[in-house]
Amino acid sequence: MNSSIYSIAIESTAGIARHYFISSDGTFENSIRWGPLGIEYQGKEAELTVEQEQRAGEYLHKFGKYNIHTNNCEMFAWYVITGRHYSRQTQEKIHTAIGAKIVSLVQPVLTPREIVNYRYEQAIVRKFNEELEKVKLAGLKSEQAMRDDFWQKRDAKEN
């Protein structure tokens, strides 16, 4: 299945601006996208060619941190899929270009180094949560084994 560029309206802009992402099935739930936190992978992600994967991997180092006006989600999607760094919203539409420029002046974003650190933090939290779930499951199994043992002994006394 080929991946394509999709977009959804950004509600806070009354639908004037759109958020672009890459998906194999057209859903935001299974996508690759670019934003203030860097490249974000969600769900089953998108199926990319080797060349597209290389472009996605080099994007942060080639173009730098996210900027809604000069390095936005649409530019990321176009670059990964086609190799062209392009945004119709900021390069062809004057009203969205002006809005993006204004927002870029106040929007907080992470630097490339901060993005790497953020990803490490996410990996640590994910690993911690996985281990916590294992401990919880082991505790539940232990409690269930104690209950099963109690009922087996009780049933044995009655017979």
Tab-separated table of N, CA and C in Angstrom, residues 52-121:
chain	number	residue	atom	x	y	z
A	52	GLN	N	11.961	7.352	0.844
A	52	GLN	CA	11.121	8.183	1.709
A	52	GLN	C	11.555	8.059	3.169
A	53	GLU	N	11.923	6.855	3.592
A	53	GLU	CA	12.416	6.668	4.968
A	53	GLU	C	13.689	7.469	5.182
A	54	GLN	N	14.568	7.486	4.179
A	54	GLN	CA	15.803	8.268	4.291
A	54	GLN	C	15.485	9.754	4.421
A	55	ARG	N	14.544	10.227	3.627
A	55	ARG	CA	14.164	11.646	3.705
A	55	ARG	C	13.598	11.982	5.082
A	56	ALA	N	12.745	11.107	5.609
A	56	ALA	CA	12.172	11.348	6.941
A	56	ALA	C	13.274	11.377	7.994
A	57	GLY	N	14.231	10.457	7.871
A	57	GLY	CA	15.321	10.385	8.832
A	57	GLY	C	16.248	11.588	8.812
A	58	GLU	N	16.439	12.176	7.648
A	58	GLU	CA	17.355	13.318	7.524
A	58	GLU	C	16.664	14.659	7.730
A	59	TYR	N	15.337	14.662	7.791
A	59	TYR	CA	14.578	15.914	7.769
A	59	TYR	C	14.988	16.888	8.866
A	60	LEU	N	15.016	16.432	10.090
A	60	LEU	CA	15.331	17.311	11.217
A	60	LEU	C	16.709	17.939	11.057
A	61	HIS	N	17.681	17.143	10.649
A	61	HIS	CA	19.047	17.654	10.515
A	61	HIS	C	19.216	18.538	9.282
A	62	LYS	N	18.418	18.286	8.272
A	62	LYS	CA	18.528	19.070	7.040
A	62	LYS	C	17.817	20.417	7.136
A	63	PHE	N	16.630	20.437	7.743
A	63	PHE	CA	15.818	21.657	7.768
A	63	PHE	C	15.692	22.302	9.147
A	64	GLY	N	16.130	21.618	10.198
A	64	GLY	CA	16.093	22.203	11.537
A	64	GLY	C	14.744	22.074	12.202
A	65	LYS	N	14.573	22.861	13.256
A	65	LYS	CA	13.382	22.723	14.083
A	65	LYS	C	12.113	23.185	13.368
A	66	TYR	N	11.014	22.737	13.908
A	66	TYR	CA	9.692	23.076	13.381
A	66	TYR	C	9.454	24.580	13.449
A	67	ASN	N	8.841	25.097	12.417
A	67	ASN	CA	8.398	26.489	12.395
A	67	ASN	C	7.159	26.517	11.513
A	68	ILE	N	6.063	26.973	12.052
A	68	ILE	CA	4.796	26.932	11.314
A	68	ILE	C	4.865	27.715	10.006
A	69	HIS	N	5.766	28.687	9.917
A	69	HIS	CA	5.863	29.507	8.710
A	69	HIS	C	6.907	28.978	7.722
A	70	THR	N	8.073	28.543	8.202
A	70	THR	CA	9.163	28.186	7.288
A	70	THR	C	9.520	26.706	7.254
A	71	ASN	N	8.985	25.909	8.168
A	71	ASN	CA	9.315	24.484	8.215
A	71	ASN	C	8.167	23.736	8.896
A	72	ASN	N	7.038	23.673	8.209
A	72	ASN	CA	5.815	23.161	8.830
A	72	ASN	C	5.474	21.728	8.417
A	73	CYS	N	4.341	21.243	8.903
A	73	CYS	CA	3.915	19.869	8.658
A	73	CYS	C	3.691	19.576	7.173
A	74	GLU	N	3.194	20.546	6.447
A	74	GLU	CA	2.965	20.340	5.014
A	74	GLU	C	4.295	20.193	4.280
A	75	MET	N	5.277	21.006	4.659
A	75	MET	CA	6.605	20.912	4.040
A	75	MET	C	7.237	19.550	4.316
A	76	PHE	N	7.076	19.056	5.539
A	76	PHE	CA	7.594	17.736	5.898
A	76	PHE	C	6.948	16.658	5.037
A	77	ALA	N	5.618	16.663	4.960
A	77	ALA	CA	4.906	15.636	4.195
A	77	ALA	C	5.321	15.654	2.726
A	78	TRP	N	5.370	16.839	2.136
A	78	TRP	CA	5.780	16.951	0.732
A	78	TRP	C	7.221	16.482	0.542
A	79	TYR	N	8.098	16.858	1.454
A	79	TYR	CA	9.505	16.481	1.300
A	79	TYR	C	9.681	14.965	1.391
A	80	VAL	N	9.051	14.343	2.378
A	80	VAL	CA	9.204	12.895	2.537
A	80	VAL	C	8.650	12.155	1.321
A	81	ILE	N	7.478	12.534	0.854
A	81	ILE	CA	6.840	11.820	-0.255
A	81	ILE	C	7.477	12.145	-1.604
A	82	THR	N	7.789	13.424	-1.862
A	82	THR	CA	8.242	13.817	-3.207
A	82	THR	C	9.679	14.323	-3.288
A	83	GLY	N	10.272	14.668	-2.150
A	83	GLY	CA	11.609	15.260	-2.171
A	83	GLY	C	11.582	16.773	-2.313
A	84	ARG	N	10.398	17.360	-2.366
A	84	ARG	CA	10.236	18.811	-2.534
A	84	ARG	C	9.781	19.441	-1.219
A	85	HIS	N	10.470	20.459	-0.745
A	85	HIS	CA	10.130	21.175	0.495
A	85	HIS	C	9.153	22.279	0.121
A	86	TYR	N	7.860	22.002	0.304
A	86	TYR	CA	6.821	22.866	-0.255
A	86	TYR	C	5.642	22.975	0.702
A	87	SER	N	5.026	24.160	0.743
A	87	SER	CA	3.797	24.365	1.503
A	87	SER	C	2.894	25.333	0.757
A	88	ARG	N	1.804	24.828	0.253
A	88	ARG	CA	0.835	25.693	-0.432
A	88	ARG	C	0.279	26.735	0.532
A	89	GLN	N	0.084	26.321	1.794
A	89	GLN	CA	-0.495	27.232	2.788
A	89	GLN	C	0.362	28.472	3.028
A	90	THR	N	1.689	28.315	2.983
A	90	THR	CA	2.549	29.468	3.286
A	90	THR	C	3.245	30.040	2.057
A	91	GLN	N	3.245	29.311	0.955
A	91	GLN	CA	3.934	29.799	-0.234
A	91	GLN	C	2.985	30.323	-1.309
A	92	GLU	N	1.700	29.982	-1.205
A	92	GLU	CA	0.760	30.419	-2.237
A	92	GLU	C	-0.456	31.161	-1.697
A	93	LYS	N	-0.821	30.926	-0.454
A	93	LYS	CA	-2.011	31.569	0.121
A	93	LYS	C	-1.569	32.683	1.067
A	94	ILE	N	-1.821	33.915	0.701
A	94	ILE	CA	-1.341	35.056	1.475
A	94	ILE	C	-1.945	35.108	2.875
A	95	HIS	N	-3.245	34.804	3.019
A	95	HIS	CA	-3.867	34.907	4.344
A	95	HIS	C	-3.324	33.871	5.323
A	96	THR	N	-3.080	32.641	4.864
A	96	THR	CA	-2.509	31.650	5.777
A	96	THR	C	-1.025	31.908	5.997
A	97	ALA	N	-0.343	32.446	5.002
A	97	ALA	CA	1.078	32.781	5.164
A	97	ALA	C	1.264	33.849	6.237
A	98	ILE	N	0.426	34.865	6.216
A	98	ILE	CA	0.513	35.938	7.219
A	98	ILE	C	0.180	35.384	8.605
A	99	GLY	N	-0.861	34.583	8.686
A	99	GLY	CA	-1.232	33.972	9.966
A	99	GLY	C	-0.125	33.088	10.510
A	100	ALA	N	0.491	32.287	9.630
A	100	ALA	CA	1.580	31.407	10.055
A	100	ALA	C	2.774	32.211	10.548
A	101	LYS	N	3.076	33.303	9.869
A	101	LYS	CA	4.195	34.157	10.281
A	101	LYS	C	3.950	34.721	11.676
A	102	ILE	N	2.744	35.178	11.934
A	102	ILE	CA	2.408	35.737	13.251
A	102	ILE	C	2.504	34.655	14.329
A	103	VAL	N	1.932	33.493	14.065
A	103	VAL	CA	1.974	32.396	15.039
A	103	VAL	C	3.413	31.963	15.296
A	104	SER	N	4.251	31.942	14.259
A	104	SER	CA	5.637	31.493	14.420
A	104	SER	C	6.421	32.358	15.398
A	105	LEU	N	5.997	33.590	15.578
A	105	LEU	CA	6.697	34.491	16.493
A	105	LEU	C	6.476	34.122	17.958
A	106	VAL	N	5.384	33.438	18.262
A	106	VAL	CA	5.064	33.124	19.658
A	106	VAL	C	4.965	31.629	19.953
A	107	GLN	N	4.987	30.788	18.935
A	107	GLN	CA	4.798	29.357	19.144
A	107	GLN	C	6.060	28.715	19.717
A	108	PRO	N	5.936	28.018	20.863
A	108	PRO	CA	7.109	27.332	21.414
A	108	PRO	C	7.414	26.073	20.601
A	109	VAL	N	8.689	25.850	20.341
A	109	VAL	CA	9.116	24.646	19.625
A	109	VAL	C	10.390	24.119	20.268
A	110	LEU	N	10.671	22.848	20.028
A	110	LEU	CA	11.882	22.237	20.541
A	110	LEU	C	13.001	22.350	19.517
A	111	THR	N	14.223	22.515	20.008
A	111	THR	CA	15.392	22.496	19.127
A	111	THR	C	15.683	21.041	18.770
A	112	PRO	N	16.522	20.790	17.752
A	112	PRO	CA	16.857	19.395	17.425
A	112	PRO	C	17.382	18.608	18.628
A	113	ARG	N	18.226	19.209	19.447
A	113	ARG	CA	18.757	18.514	20.627
A	113	ARG	C	17.635	18.218	21.628
A	114	GLU	N	16.749	19.182	21.822
A	114	GLU	CA	15.629	18.979	22.739
A	114	GLU	C	14.696	17.881	22.236
A	115	ILE	N	14.550	17.778	20.918
A	115	ILE	CA	13.713	16.726	20.342
A	115	ILE	C	14.312	15.361	20.650
A	116	VAL	N	15.636	15.233	20.500
A	116	VAL	CA	16.308	13.964	20.811
A	116	VAL	C	16.095	13.625	22.289
A	117	ASN	N	16.300	14.600	23.167
A	117	ASN	CA	16.094	14.368	24.600
A	117	ASN	C	14.644	14.004	24.898
A	118	TYR	N	13.715	14.665	24.229
A	118	TYR	CA	12.292	14.368	24.414
A	118	TYR	C	12.000	12.918	24.019
A	119	ARG	N	12.601	12.468	22.924
A	119	ARG	CA	12.390	11.085	22.483
A	119	ARG	C	12.959	10.097	23.493
A	120	TYR	N	14.140	10.415	24.051
A	120	TYR	CA	14.705	9.552	25.094
A	120	TYR	C	13.766	9.492	26.297
A	121	GLU	N	13.242	10.646	26.686
A	121	GLU	CA	12.306	10.686	27.807
A	121	GLU	C	11.084	9.823	27.512
